[in-house]
GROMACS .gro file of C-alpha atoms in nm:
model
   96
    1MET     CA    1   2.846   3.688   4.058
    2LYS     CA    2   3.137   3.871   4.214
    3SER     CA    3   3.309   3.912   3.877
    4ASP     CA    4   3.001   4.079   3.721
    5GLU     CA    5   2.977   4.319   4.014
    6ALA     CA    6   3.350   4.391   3.995
    7LEU     CA    7   3.334   4.471   3.622
    8GLU     CA    8   3.035   4.701   3.673
    9ARG     CA    9   3.210   4.877   3.962
   10ALA     CA   10   3.523   4.924   3.747
   11ARG     CA   11   3.313   5.057   3.458
   12ARG     CA   12   3.146   5.316   3.680
   13ALA     CA   13   3.478   5.415   3.837
   14LEU     CA   14   3.627   5.488   3.493
   15LEU     CA   15   3.338   5.687   3.343
   16GLY     CA   16   3.462   6.027   3.462
   17LEU     CA   17   3.814   5.966   3.335
   18ALA     CA   18   3.674   5.834   3.005
   19ASP     CA   19   3.467   6.150   2.957
   20ALA     CA   20   3.763   6.373   3.041
   21GLU     CA   21   4.013   6.186   2.824
   22GLY     CA   22   3.791   6.084   2.531
   23PHE     CA   23   3.794   5.705   2.541
   24GLU     CA   24   3.508   5.455   2.556
   25VAL     CA   25   3.422   5.218   2.840
   26GLU     CA   26   3.196   4.934   2.722
   27LEU     CA   27   3.058   4.645   2.925
   28GLN     CA   28   2.902   4.383   2.697
   29ASN     CA   29   2.840   4.011   2.746
   30GLY     CA   30   3.039   4.006   3.069
   31VAL     CA   31   3.352   4.166   2.917
   32LEU     CA   32   3.472   4.519   2.991
   33ASN     CA   33   3.652   4.698   2.707
   34LEU     CA   34   3.837   5.028   2.724
   35VAL     CA   35   3.866   5.157   2.367
   36PHE     CA   36   4.115   5.430   2.280
   37GLU     CA   37   4.170   5.625   1.960
   38GLU     CA   38   4.445   5.847   2.105
   39PRO     CA   39   4.740   5.842   2.132
   40HIS     CA   40   4.678   5.542   1.902
   41ASP     CA   41   4.406   5.282   1.847
   42THR     CA   42   4.415   5.023   2.121
   43LYS     CA   43   4.186   4.828   2.348
   44PHE     CA   44   4.215   4.703   2.705
   45VAL     CA   45   4.013   4.385   2.761
   46VAL     CA   46   3.893   4.286   3.107
   47SER     CA   47   3.722   3.949   3.137
   48PRO     CA   48   3.634   3.696   3.404
   49ASN     CA   49   3.800   3.357   3.400
   50ALA     CA   50   3.544   3.158   3.594
   51PRO     CA   51   3.730   2.824   3.615
   52VAL     CA   52   4.016   2.985   3.812
   53ARG     CA   53   3.798   3.251   3.981
   54GLN     CA   54   4.003   3.540   3.849
   55ILE     CA   55   3.959   3.848   3.636
   56TRP     CA   56   4.211   3.882   3.357
   57VAL     CA   57   4.320   4.214   3.214
   58SER     CA   58   4.496   4.244   2.880
   59ALA     CA   59   4.641   4.593   2.848
   60VAL     CA   60   4.951   4.761   2.708
   61ALA     CA   61   5.092   4.430   2.575
   62LYS     CA   62   5.073   4.267   2.920
   63SER     CA   63   4.840   4.032   3.099
   64TYR     CA   64   4.729   4.081   3.459
   65LYS     CA   65   4.553   3.809   3.659
   66LEU     CA   66   4.354   3.936   3.957
   67SER     CA   67   4.225   3.705   4.227
   68TRP     CA   68   3.956   3.776   4.485
   69ALA     CA   69   4.105   3.955   4.787
   70PRO     CA   70   3.863   3.906   5.079
   71ASP     CA   71   4.038   4.174   5.287
   72LEU     CA   72   3.971   4.432   5.012
   73GLY     CA   73   3.635   4.290   4.906
   74ALA     CA   74   3.758   4.316   4.548
   75PHE     CA   75   3.955   4.143   4.276
   76ALA     CA   76   4.312   4.263   4.320
   77LEU     CA   77   4.673   4.212   4.220
   78ASN     CA   78   4.942   4.286   4.478
   79GLY     CA   79   4.693   4.482   4.689
   80GLU     CA   80   4.574   4.698   4.397
   81ALA     CA   81   4.200   4.658   4.328
   82LEU     CA   82   4.069   4.629   3.972
   83PRO     CA   83   3.940   4.990   3.936
   84GLU     CA   84   4.270   5.134   4.061
   85LEU     CA   85   4.474   4.906   3.835
   86LEU     CA   86   4.270   5.008   3.531
   87GLU     CA   87   4.297   5.376   3.616
   88ARG     CA   88   4.674   5.351   3.663
   89LEU     CA   89   4.720   5.161   3.334
   90THR     CA   90   4.494   5.407   3.151
   91ARG     CA   91   4.679   5.711   3.283
   92ALA     CA   92   5.014   5.552   3.191
   93PHE     CA   93   4.889   5.471   2.841
   94LEU     CA   94   4.763   5.828   2.795
   95GLY     CA   95   5.084   5.974   2.936
   96ARG     CA   96   4.907   6.144   3.228
   0.00000   0.00000   0.00000
């Protein structure tokens, strides 16, 4: 499934940042979680929504709905692919 591949790609893309910044990236049962202890306990949840063929991201008190963008070959929102969106949100949350 494209969503499974997209979540795995996003997980791998975030591993280096997670190691450097001290947060966890967990992919379990088709859901990707970014778990932070600093600057305060929080979790970003990234999950497929199969009926509408989207990936939904819940992060920093907002919801993002990414659709498949054939031109990018990725799930994206306003031209920003999932891994880039997650990295940007993570850096903003961490104040980097």
